[in-house]
Amino acid sequence: MGKRVADALVDTLAAHGVRRIYGAAGDSLNGITDSIRDREGMNWTAVRHEETAAFAAGAEAHLTGRLAVCAGSCGPGNLHLINGLYDRRSGQGQPLALAGSCGECSPPRGRLMG
C-alpha cells in the first residue's frame, strides 16, 4: 500500500521535532490518528474540547521553544481552536493548528436543518 497524505504530514511534523498532537478526535482527523498510532516518538494527546488542545499546544510551544501542534475536526471543531490560538498571538511559542475538513460534514444543499 502506498503512503497516505496523513502519513506524509505526520512524517513532516516528526522531522520538525513534534512529539505530540493535541486534539479531539473526529472523522476528518482519523487519518492522522491512524498514522500516529503505530509511530514511535509521536503521540495523540486527547482532549475533551479543541480549545483545550490549542491552549495546551500554545503552552508547550512557549515552555519548550519547539513546534507544538493542535488539531480540530471539521466544522465547529476548527472554530473552537481560535481562543487558544489567539492567546498565543504574540510572544514566543506559537502553535501550529491542523484544521480538518471533509465534504460529508456539510449538510446537503436545499435541506433545512432542524
Short mmCIF file of C-alpha atoms in Angstrom, two decimals, residues 20-83:
data_model
loop_
_atom_site.label_atom_id
_atom_site.label_comp_id
_atom_site.label_asym_id
_atom_site.label_seq_id
_atom_site.Cartn_x
_atom_site.Cartn_y
_atom_site.Cartn_z
CA ARG A 20 2.55 15.06 20.27
CA ILE A 21 -0.57 16.47 18.69
CA TYR A 22 -3.33 17.74 20.96
CA GLY A 23 -6.89 17.33 19.75
CA ALA A 24 -10.36 15.90 20.00
CA ALA A 25 -10.60 13.02 17.55
CA GLY A 26 -13.15 13.31 14.78
CA ASP A 27 -13.89 11.84 11.38
CA SER A 28 -11.76 14.35 9.50
CA LEU A 29 -8.74 13.57 11.71
CA ASN A 30 -8.94 9.76 11.55
CA GLY A 31 -6.10 9.53 9.03
CA ILE A 32 -3.79 11.47 11.33
CA THR A 33 -4.70 9.49 14.45
CA ASP A 34 -4.24 6.24 12.50
CA SER A 35 -0.82 7.38 11.29
CA ILE A 36 0.27 8.31 14.82
CA ARG A 37 -0.98 5.06 16.37
CA ASP A 38 1.92 2.90 15.15
CA ARG A 39 4.61 5.57 15.31
CA GLU A 40 7.41 5.66 17.89
CA GLY A 41 8.07 9.04 19.48
CA MET A 42 4.77 10.69 18.47
CA ASN A 43 1.55 10.66 20.49
CA TRP A 44 -2.02 11.84 20.10
CA THR A 45 -2.99 13.66 23.30
CA ALA A 46 -6.75 13.53 23.53
CA VAL A 47 -8.66 16.45 25.00
CA ARG A 48 -12.38 16.96 25.54
CA HIS A 49 -12.55 20.25 23.66
CA GLU A 50 -10.49 21.72 20.83
CA GLU A 51 -9.99 24.97 22.75
CA THR A 52 -8.08 22.97 25.35
CA ALA A 53 -5.94 21.50 22.58
CA ALA A 54 -4.95 24.96 21.36
CA PHE A 55 -4.15 26.19 24.88
CA ALA A 56 -2.09 23.04 25.58
CA ALA A 57 -0.13 23.32 22.32
CA GLY A 58 0.46 27.01 22.97
CA ALA A 59 1.75 26.29 26.47
CA GLU A 60 4.04 23.53 25.21
CA ALA A 61 5.43 25.74 22.46
CA HIS A 62 6.00 28.59 24.91
CA LEU A 63 7.68 26.42 27.57
CA THR A 64 9.86 24.31 25.26
CA GLY A 65 10.52 26.66 22.35
CA ARG A 66 9.70 23.78 19.99
CA LEU A 67 6.93 23.42 17.44
CA ALA A 68 3.71 22.20 19.07
CA VAL A 69 0.56 21.13 17.24
CA CYS A 70 -3.18 21.19 17.92
CA ALA A 71 -5.92 19.77 15.71
CA GLY A 72 -9.61 20.48 15.21
CA SER A 73 -12.09 18.34 13.35
CA CYS A 74 -14.25 19.72 10.57
CA GLY A 75 -16.95 22.26 11.32
CA PRO A 76 -17.14 23.77 14.80
CA GLY A 77 -14.01 21.92 15.93
CA ASN A 78 -11.88 24.28 13.87
CA LEU A 79 -13.65 27.32 15.27
CA HIS A 80 -13.02 26.12 18.82
CA LEU A 81 -9.26 26.38 18.26
CA ILE A 82 -9.42 30.16 17.90
CA ASN A 83 -9.37 31.21 21.58
#
